[in-house]
Short mmCIF file of C-alpha atoms and ligand atoms in Angstrom, two decimals:
data_model
loop_
_atom_site.label_atom_id
_atom_site.label_comp_id
_atom_site.label_asym_id
_atom_site.label_seq_id
_atom_site.Cartn_x
_atom_site.Cartn_y
_atom_site.Cartn_z
CA MET K 21 4.31 -0.77 40.77
CA SER K 22 5.84 -3.41 38.53
CA SER K 23 5.08 -7.10 38.37
CA SER K 24 7.32 -10.11 37.76
CA PHE K 25 4.35 -11.59 35.90
CA VAL K 26 5.29 -9.65 32.77
CA SER K 27 8.20 -12.04 32.20
CA LYS K 28 5.70 -14.89 31.84
CA MET K 29 3.47 -13.10 29.37
CA ASN K 30 3.18 -13.77 25.64
CA LYS K 31 6.72 -13.23 24.36
CA ARG K 32 5.48 -12.19 20.96
CA VAL K 33 3.74 -9.29 22.67
CA THR K 34 6.36 -8.37 25.26
CA SER K 35 9.11 -8.32 22.63
CA LEU K 36 7.22 -5.81 20.47
CA GLN K 37 8.13 -2.13 20.62
CA GLN K 38 5.41 0.51 20.73
CA SER K 39 4.94 2.34 17.42
CA ASN K 40 7.95 4.65 17.01
CA ILE K 41 5.80 7.05 14.97
CA LEU K 42 3.47 7.52 17.92
CA LEU K 43 6.34 7.71 20.42
CA PHE K 44 8.13 10.34 18.34
CA ASN K 45 4.89 12.27 17.91
CA GLN K 46 4.36 12.24 21.70
CA GLU K 47 7.92 13.39 22.28
CA VAL K 48 7.72 16.38 19.92
CA SER K 49 4.20 17.32 21.01
CA GLN K 50 5.73 18.56 24.29
CA ILE K 51 7.61 21.33 22.44
CA LYS K 52 5.96 24.73 22.80
CA ASP K 53 4.62 26.38 19.60
CA ILE K 54 5.53 23.39 17.45
CA VAL K 55 3.87 22.99 14.03
CA LYS K 56 2.98 19.33 13.62
CA LEU K 57 3.04 17.63 10.24
CA THR K 58 3.35 14.21 11.81
CA ILE K 59 0.08 12.37 11.90
CA GLY K 60 -1.83 10.97 8.93
CA GLU K 61 -5.29 12.05 9.82
CA PRO K 62 -7.73 14.23 7.86
CA ASP K 63 -8.27 17.59 9.56
CA PHE K 64 -11.74 17.91 7.99
CA ASN K 65 -14.97 17.22 9.85
CA THR K 66 -17.06 14.18 8.97
CA PRO K 67 -19.74 15.34 6.45
CA ASP K 68 -23.03 16.39 8.11
CA HIS K 69 -25.26 13.85 6.35
CA ILE K 70 -23.13 11.07 7.84
CA LYS K 71 -23.24 12.56 11.33
CA LYS K 72 -27.05 12.87 11.05
CA ALA K 73 -27.35 9.20 10.10
CA ALA K 74 -25.49 8.27 13.29
CA ILE K 75 -27.69 10.56 15.41
CA ASN K 76 -30.83 9.06 13.85
CA ALA K 77 -29.54 5.55 14.49
CA VAL K 78 -28.99 6.37 18.17
CA GLU K 79 -32.47 7.89 18.45
CA ASP K 80 -33.98 4.89 16.68
CA ASN K 81 -32.34 2.62 19.29
CA GLU K 82 -29.93 0.94 16.93
CA SER K 83 -28.11 -0.17 20.03
CA HIS K 84 -27.86 -3.92 19.55
CA TYR K 85 -25.28 -6.38 18.36
CA THR K 86 -25.39 -6.69 14.60
CA ASN K 87 -24.42 -9.57 12.36
CA SER K 88 -20.75 -10.13 13.17
CA ARG K 89 -19.79 -9.43 9.54
CA GLY K 90 -21.59 -6.07 9.71
CA THR K 91 -25.24 -5.39 8.81
CA LEU K 92 -26.24 -6.74 5.42
CA GLU K 93 -27.42 -3.20 4.49
CA LEU K 94 -23.95 -1.81 5.15
CA ARG K 95 -22.27 -4.63 3.25
CA GLN K 96 -24.64 -4.04 0.33
CA ALA K 97 -23.92 -0.29 0.38
CA ALA K 98 -20.17 -0.99 0.50
CA ALA K 99 -20.40 -3.52 -2.34
CA ASN K 100 -22.29 -0.99 -4.54
CA TYR K 101 -19.87 1.78 -3.69
CA PHE K 102 -16.77 -0.26 -4.50
CA HIS K 103 -18.41 -1.56 -7.66
CA LYS K 104 -19.31 1.91 -8.93
CA LYS K 105 -16.03 3.47 -7.87
CA TYR K 106 -13.51 0.79 -8.77
CA ASP K 107 -15.37 -1.91 -10.66
CA LEU K 108 -14.94 -4.41 -7.83
CA ASN K 109 -17.40 -7.29 -7.63
CA PHE K 110 -17.90 -8.49 -4.07
CA ASP K 111 -20.96 -10.46 -3.07
CA PRO K 112 -22.12 -8.67 0.10
CA LYS K 113 -23.37 -11.97 1.57
CA ASP K 114 -20.03 -13.74 1.83
CA GLN K 115 -17.23 -11.73 0.23
CA LEU K 116 -17.25 -8.63 2.41
CA LEU K 117 -16.55 -8.15 6.09
CA ILE K 118 -16.95 -4.97 8.13
CA THR K 119 -14.12 -4.50 10.63
CA ALA K 120 -12.85 -2.11 13.30
CA GLY K 121 -11.08 0.25 10.89
CA ALA K 122 -8.71 -0.87 8.15
CA THR K 123 -6.47 -1.78 11.08
CA GLY K 124 -9.01 -4.38 12.23
CA ALA K 125 -9.15 -5.78 8.70
CA ILE K 126 -5.38 -6.16 8.47
CA PHE K 127 -5.14 -7.64 11.96
CA SER K 128 -7.90 -10.21 11.38
CA ALA K 129 -6.56 -11.12 7.93
CA PHE K 130 -3.03 -11.80 9.21
CA GLU K 131 -4.27 -13.71 12.25
CA ALA K 132 -6.41 -15.87 9.96
CA MET K 133 -3.72 -16.43 7.31
CA LEU K 134 -0.45 -16.90 9.17
CA ASN K 135 1.07 -19.86 10.95
CA PRO K 136 4.26 -19.58 13.03
CA GLY K 137 7.27 -19.87 10.71
CA ASP K 138 5.45 -18.29 7.73
CA SER K 139 6.71 -15.14 6.11
CA VAL K 140 5.10 -12.02 4.64
CA ILE K 141 6.72 -9.93 1.91
CA ILE K 142 6.53 -6.23 2.70
CA PRO K 143 7.77 -3.63 0.20
CA THR K 144 9.29 -0.65 2.00
CA PRO K 145 9.22 2.23 2.86
CA ILE K 146 5.68 1.54 4.12
CA PHE K 147 3.19 2.19 6.90
CA PRO K 148 4.94 0.03 9.53
CA PHE K 149 1.84 -1.45 11.13
CA TYR K 150 2.00 -4.68 9.07
CA ILE K 151 5.30 -5.62 10.70
CA PRO K 152 4.21 -6.11 14.36
CA ILE K 153 1.05 -7.89 13.22
CA THR K 154 3.16 -10.31 11.20
CA MET K 155 5.41 -10.89 14.21
CA LEU K 156 2.52 -11.29 16.65
CA ASN K 157 1.54 -14.32 14.62
CA GLY K 158 5.03 -15.82 14.84
CA ALA K 159 5.69 -15.03 11.17
CA LYS K 160 8.63 -13.18 9.66
CA PRO K 161 8.50 -9.96 7.63
CA ILE K 162 10.70 -10.02 4.51
CA PHE K 163 11.40 -6.54 3.25
CA ILE K 164 11.91 -5.42 -0.32
CA ASP K 165 13.47 -1.96 -0.51
CA THR K 166 11.71 -0.08 -3.36
CA SER K 167 13.66 3.17 -3.01
CA LYS K 168 15.83 2.49 -6.08
CA ASN K 169 12.73 1.77 -8.20
CA ASN K 170 10.81 5.00 -7.64
CA PHE K 171 9.20 3.40 -4.59
CA VAL K 172 7.27 0.86 -6.68
CA LEU K 173 7.65 -2.89 -6.07
CA SER K 174 9.48 -4.40 -9.03
CA PRO K 175 8.01 -7.68 -10.33
CA GLU K 176 11.53 -9.10 -10.82
CA LYS K 177 12.51 -8.39 -7.21
CA LEU K 178 9.21 -9.82 -6.07
CA GLU K 179 9.68 -13.06 -7.97
CA GLU K 180 13.26 -13.39 -6.79
CA THR K 181 12.16 -12.89 -3.16
CA ILE K 182 9.27 -15.36 -3.41
CA GLU K 183 11.58 -17.95 -4.99
CA ALA K 184 14.16 -17.48 -2.23
CA ASN K 185 11.48 -17.99 0.45
CA LYS K 186 9.16 -20.31 -1.41
CA ASP K 187 8.46 -22.64 1.50
CA THR K 188 7.36 -19.93 3.91
CA VAL K 189 5.81 -17.05 1.97
CA LYS K 190 2.10 -16.77 2.66
CA ALA K 191 1.26 -13.21 1.70
CA ILE K 192 2.45 -10.02 0.06
CA VAL K 193 1.46 -6.60 1.27
CA LEU K 194 0.67 -3.85 -1.20
CA ASN K 195 -0.35 -0.38 -0.08
CA PHE K 196 -1.20 2.24 -2.67
CA PRO K 197 -1.45 5.16 -2.75
CA THR K 198 1.42 4.50 -0.40
CA ASN K 199 1.93 5.82 3.07
CA PRO K 200 4.59 7.39 3.39
CA THR K 201 5.70 8.05 -0.22
CA GLY K 202 2.40 9.11 -1.82
CA VAL K 203 3.32 6.96 -4.81
CA THR K 204 0.60 4.92 -6.46
CA TYR K 205 0.55 1.88 -8.76
CA ARG K 206 -0.74 2.01 -12.31
CA LYS K 207 -2.61 -0.79 -14.03
CA GLU K 208 0.57 -1.99 -15.79
CA ASP K 209 2.45 -2.17 -12.47
CA LEU K 210 -0.38 -4.19 -10.91
CA GLN K 211 -0.65 -6.50 -13.91
CA LYS K 212 3.05 -7.34 -13.76
CA ILE K 213 2.82 -8.08 -10.03
CA ALA K 214 -0.26 -10.25 -10.66
CA ASP K 215 1.61 -12.19 -13.37
CA VAL K 216 4.20 -13.15 -10.76
CA VAL K 217 1.81 -13.84 -7.88
CA LYS K 218 -0.48 -16.11 -9.89
CA LYS K 219 2.33 -18.64 -10.23
CA TYR K 220 2.17 -19.25 -6.47
CA ASP K 221 -0.47 -20.22 -3.93
CA ILE K 222 -0.22 -17.00 -1.91
CA MET K 223 -2.43 -13.99 -1.20
CA ILE K 224 -1.97 -10.26 -1.72
CA LEU K 225 -3.21 -8.02 1.05
CA SER K 226 -3.91 -4.82 -0.86
CA ASP K 227 -4.41 -1.90 1.51
CA GLU K 228 -6.18 0.74 -0.57
CA ILE K 229 -7.36 2.97 2.28
CA TYR K 230 -6.19 6.10 0.38
CA SER K 231 -7.92 5.12 -2.90
CA GLU K 232 -10.20 8.17 -2.88
CA LEU K 233 -7.23 10.48 -2.40
CA THR K 234 -5.67 9.84 -5.80
CA TYR K 235 -4.72 13.01 -7.63
CA GLY K 236 -3.80 11.88 -11.13
CA GLU K 237 -5.18 8.87 -12.96
CA LYS K 238 -8.15 7.02 -11.48
CA HIS K 239 -7.36 4.48 -8.76
CA ILE K 240 -7.21 0.88 -10.03
CA SER K 241 -7.84 -1.80 -7.40
CA MET K 242 -5.72 -4.96 -7.25
CA GLY K 243 -9.03 -6.73 -6.63
CA THR K 244 -9.95 -6.17 -10.30
CA ILE K 245 -6.66 -7.59 -11.59
CA LEU K 246 -6.26 -10.78 -9.53
CA PRO K 247 -9.51 -11.20 -7.56
CA GLU K 248 -8.94 -14.86 -6.65
CA GLN K 249 -5.71 -14.03 -4.81
CA THR K 250 -6.39 -10.57 -3.44
CA LEU K 251 -7.82 -9.28 -0.19
CA VAL K 252 -8.79 -5.64 -0.70
CA VAL K 253 -8.71 -3.49 2.43
CA ASN K 254 -10.47 -0.14 2.47
CA GLY K 255 -12.72 1.86 4.79
CA VAL K 256 -14.22 5.22 5.68
CA SER K 257 -11.33 6.70 7.68
CA LYS K 258 -9.56 8.73 5.02
CA ALA K 259 -12.20 9.19 2.26
CA PHE K 260 -14.89 10.49 4.61
CA ALA K 261 -12.70 12.00 7.35
CA MET K 262 -13.93 9.33 9.80
CA THR K 263 -10.77 8.05 11.50
CA GLY K 264 -12.39 8.03 14.93
CA TRP K 265 -15.47 6.08 13.86
CA ARG K 266 -13.49 2.88 13.29
CA ILE K 267 -15.03 1.22 10.26
CA GLY K 268 -13.00 -0.78 7.77
CA VAL K 269 -13.92 -3.19 5.00
CA ILE K 270 -12.18 -6.26 3.65
CA GLY K 271 -13.26 -8.06 0.51
CA GLY K 272 -11.98 -11.19 -1.20
CA PRO K 273 -12.66 -14.85 -2.01
CA ALA K 274 -15.59 -16.14 0.10
CA ASP K 275 -13.75 -19.07 1.69
CA VAL K 276 -10.86 -16.85 2.82
CA ILE K 277 -13.22 -14.14 4.08
CA ASN K 278 -15.11 -16.81 6.06
CA GLU K 279 -11.98 -17.55 8.08
CA ILE K 280 -11.11 -13.89 8.57
CA ALA K 281 -14.69 -13.25 9.74
CA LYS K 282 -14.20 -15.76 12.57
CA VAL K 283 -11.24 -13.78 13.92
CA SER K 284 -13.16 -10.50 13.74
CA GLU K 285 -16.18 -12.12 15.42
CA PHE K 286 -14.10 -13.47 18.30
CA THR K 287 -12.33 -10.12 18.71
CA ILE K 288 -15.10 -7.51 18.51
CA THR K 289 -18.40 -9.45 18.02
CA SER K 290 -19.48 -6.66 15.67
CA SER K 291 -18.69 -3.03 14.94
CA ALA K 292 -20.88 -0.47 16.74
CA ALA K 293 -24.42 -0.53 15.30
CA MET K 294 -24.94 3.26 15.04
CA VAL K 295 -21.51 3.70 13.48
CA GLN K 296 -22.39 1.10 10.87
CA ALA K 297 -25.52 3.15 10.08
CA ALA K 298 -23.28 6.18 9.53
CA ALA K 299 -20.93 4.19 7.28
CA LYS K 300 -23.92 2.95 5.27
CA GLU K 301 -24.94 6.57 4.69
CA ALA K 302 -21.36 7.41 3.66
CA PHE K 303 -21.24 4.62 1.08
CA THR K 304 -24.79 5.29 -0.16
CA ASN K 305 -24.96 9.08 -0.40
CA GLY K 306 -21.37 10.20 0.00
CA PHE K 307 -20.11 9.28 -3.44
CA ASP K 308 -18.45 12.66 -3.99
CA ASP K 309 -17.66 13.56 -0.38
CA ALA K 310 -13.91 13.21 -0.85
CA GLN K 311 -13.84 15.58 -3.85
CA PRO K 312 -13.66 18.95 -2.01
CA MET K 313 -11.19 17.49 0.51
CA LYS K 314 -9.06 16.19 -2.35
CA GLU K 315 -8.94 19.61 -4.02
CA GLU K 316 -7.89 21.17 -0.76
CA TYR K 317 -5.21 18.50 -0.16
CA LEU K 318 -3.85 19.08 -3.64
CA ASN K 319 -3.47 22.83 -3.00
CA ARG K 320 -1.68 22.09 0.24
CA GLN K 321 0.52 19.50 -1.41
CA LYS K 322 1.66 22.04 -4.02
CA LEU K 323 2.38 24.61 -1.33
CA LEU K 324 4.41 22.17 0.75
CA LYS K 325 6.29 20.65 -2.18
CA LYS K 326 7.29 24.06 -3.53
CA GLY K 327 8.45 25.18 -0.09
CA LEU K 328 10.46 22.04 0.52
CA GLU K 329 12.12 22.16 -2.89
CA LYS K 330 13.11 25.76 -2.23
CA ALA K 331 14.76 24.57 0.99
CA GLY K 332 16.80 21.98 -0.95
CA PHE K 333 14.69 18.83 -0.47
CA SER K 334 13.64 16.69 -3.42
CA CYS K 335 10.29 15.01 -3.39
CA PRO K 336 8.89 12.12 -5.49
CA ASN K 337 5.69 13.33 -7.12
CA PRO K 338 2.90 12.43 -4.69
CA ASP K 339 0.13 10.73 -6.69
CA GLY K 340 -2.07 10.10 -3.69
CA ALA K 341 -2.65 10.07 0.09
CA PHE K 342 -1.56 13.19 2.00
CA TYR K 343 2.14 12.77 2.56
CA ILE K 344 5.32 14.08 0.99
CA PHE K 345 8.37 11.87 1.38
CA ALA K 346 11.13 14.43 1.09
CA LYS K 347 14.77 13.58 0.49
CA ILE K 348 16.93 15.41 2.99
CA PRO K 349 19.33 17.90 1.31
CA GLU K 350 22.89 16.59 0.71
CA LYS K 351 24.47 19.16 2.99
CA ILE K 352 22.65 17.74 6.05
CA LYS K 353 24.85 15.06 7.52
CA GLU K 354 22.63 13.71 10.32
CA ASN K 355 20.48 10.62 9.94
CA SER K 356 16.72 11.13 9.60
CA VAL K 357 15.96 10.60 13.31
CA ASP K 358 18.59 13.07 14.52
CA PHE K 359 17.63 15.59 11.86
CA ALA K 360 13.89 15.31 12.61
CA ARG K 361 14.61 15.72 16.33
CA GLU K 362 16.77 18.80 15.69
CA LEU K 363 14.13 20.24 13.35
CA ALA K 364 11.55 19.79 16.10
CA ASN K 365 13.64 21.27 18.88
CA LYS K 366 15.31 24.13 17.01
CA ALA K 367 12.97 25.01 14.14
CA LYS K 368 9.77 23.88 15.87
CA VAL K 369 8.47 21.76 13.02
CA ALA K 370 7.54 18.16 13.71
CA VAL K 371 7.85 15.56 10.95
CA ILE K 372 8.45 11.79 10.95
CA PRO K 373 11.94 10.34 10.23
CA GLY K 374 12.00 8.24 7.05
CA SER K 375 13.82 5.36 8.73
CA PHE K 376 10.64 4.56 10.71
CA PHE K 377 9.13 3.23 7.47
CA GLY K 378 11.65 0.44 6.97
CA PRO K 379 14.55 -0.21 4.56
CA GLY K 380 14.92 2.54 1.95
CA GLY K 381 13.45 5.22 4.22
CA GLU K 382 16.73 6.53 5.68
CA GLY K 383 17.66 9.93 4.25
CA TYR K 384 14.02 11.03 3.99
CA LEU K 385 11.38 12.74 6.11
CA ARG K 386 7.63 12.19 5.91
CA LEU K 387 5.53 15.33 6.09
CA SER K 388 1.76 15.09 6.33
CA TYR K 389 -0.17 17.84 4.55
CA ALA K 390 -3.39 16.96 6.33
CA ALA K 391 -2.78 20.26 8.12
CA SER K 392 -4.07 23.82 7.69
CA GLU K 393 -2.59 26.11 5.03
CA ASP K 394 -1.43 28.49 7.77
CA ASP K 395 0.46 25.69 9.50
CA LEU K 396 2.00 24.55 6.23
CA ASN K 397 3.14 28.10 5.38
CA LEU K 398 4.67 28.50 8.82
CA ALA K 399 6.35 25.08 8.63
CA VAL K 400 7.84 25.85 5.23
CA GLN K 401 9.24 29.21 6.42
CA ARG K 402 10.77 27.59 9.47
CA ILE K 403 12.27 24.67 7.54
CA GLN K 404 13.79 26.99 4.90
CA LYS K 405 15.35 29.21 7.55
CA PHE K 406 16.68 26.23 9.49
CA VAL K 407 18.24 24.47 6.48
CA GLU K 408 19.81 27.75 5.35
CA SER K 409 21.43 28.14 8.78
CA LYS K 410 23.05 24.67 8.65
C1 PLP I 10 -1.72 2.58 4.87
C2 PLP I 10 -2.65 2.64 6.03
N1 PLP I 10 -3.47 1.60 6.27
C3 PLP I 10 -4.32 1.61 7.30
C4 PLP I 10 -4.40 2.70 8.16
C5 PLP I 10 -5.35 2.65 9.30
O1 PLP I 10 -6.68 2.90 8.86
P1 PLP I 10 -7.88 2.86 9.90
O2 PLP I 10 -7.87 4.17 10.64
O3 PLP I 10 -9.12 2.71 9.06
O4 PLP I 10 -7.66 1.72 10.81
C6 PLP I 10 -3.58 3.81 7.95
C7 PLP I 10 -3.61 4.95 8.87
O5 PLP I 10 -2.81 5.86 8.84
C8 PLP I 10 -2.67 3.78 6.85
O6 PLP I 10 -1.87 4.81 6.60
#
């Protein structure tokens, strides 16, 4: 049954497309015996001590609304954790907000910051989620293709783009380690970006959800470089293998967080009380929980990278997260969507086309190594055989 009412609904919503990553994943999931390296989700279980904290909270009847910013205990635990890990200084009383996943943090931040007609600078290739949220608020995404600069936003390009859109730019998105490239930003890169941004009255939304999955040098947060103009987004999803628990954190200047907190309050009232208890345990006693996962991811990354290179792909060195952004071999003439579809149907390996991640992504595939070693070995064998046959 369809309804003519849809034509009267919010045009900003009806004109949005569903996520093409999810649609593509659904499409290829129908293929029998397919090996899936599509979705960015840890395949580890949530650590037991965190699960127990949730069970205890349920048994202790922690079943009520909490403070809409999250319980003060959780905010304190998060503030300590981010201070010890990354030297961030957020006052748990008014500089931190607990949200429904990092997604909830990004959504509430954009809703609070953007007016129709504003614009948001988004370096690409990137996790595409920021784009519909920008558009839902009547704002315009402005892309900067980073593919010719080793997938790092160049301060010169940034300044040029801000200058060209000076009257509308409200925010800049940074995401590092980056989904889909695995590239991360060093202190010098962040400092140069900060030197540009501080000339303007704009905010950086720094999505650092993969901070714990950094394989080389220690993660440096943008919140330590330009705290007065940065909103740091993080959470428990990737570091503690807790994607389904839906807890995110956003920290920044108190007056900006105050406004973002209103949006979150009017959207979800508060995150689930027993889940907040689990997140508090994660931040308090899970300091090293990501370590064994990280070692395992690194082994898998090496296996996948070696296999892909043998098949003729080239891969930027992944410094973090759990993705390889592989450049499709020269001899393949199809675009990334057609090639990924053929790979799924004929070789039975599912990966995400690079073009889904915005300008600069065409010619690449994103492969997630948050998958078992057996699956990665099988995927590599199949990809090598398929590319050889082309
Ligand atoms: C860069 C980035 N930010 C945010 C998210 C979403 O995080 P959460 O599950 O905490 O909402 C993802 C998930 O893949 C991501 O890759």
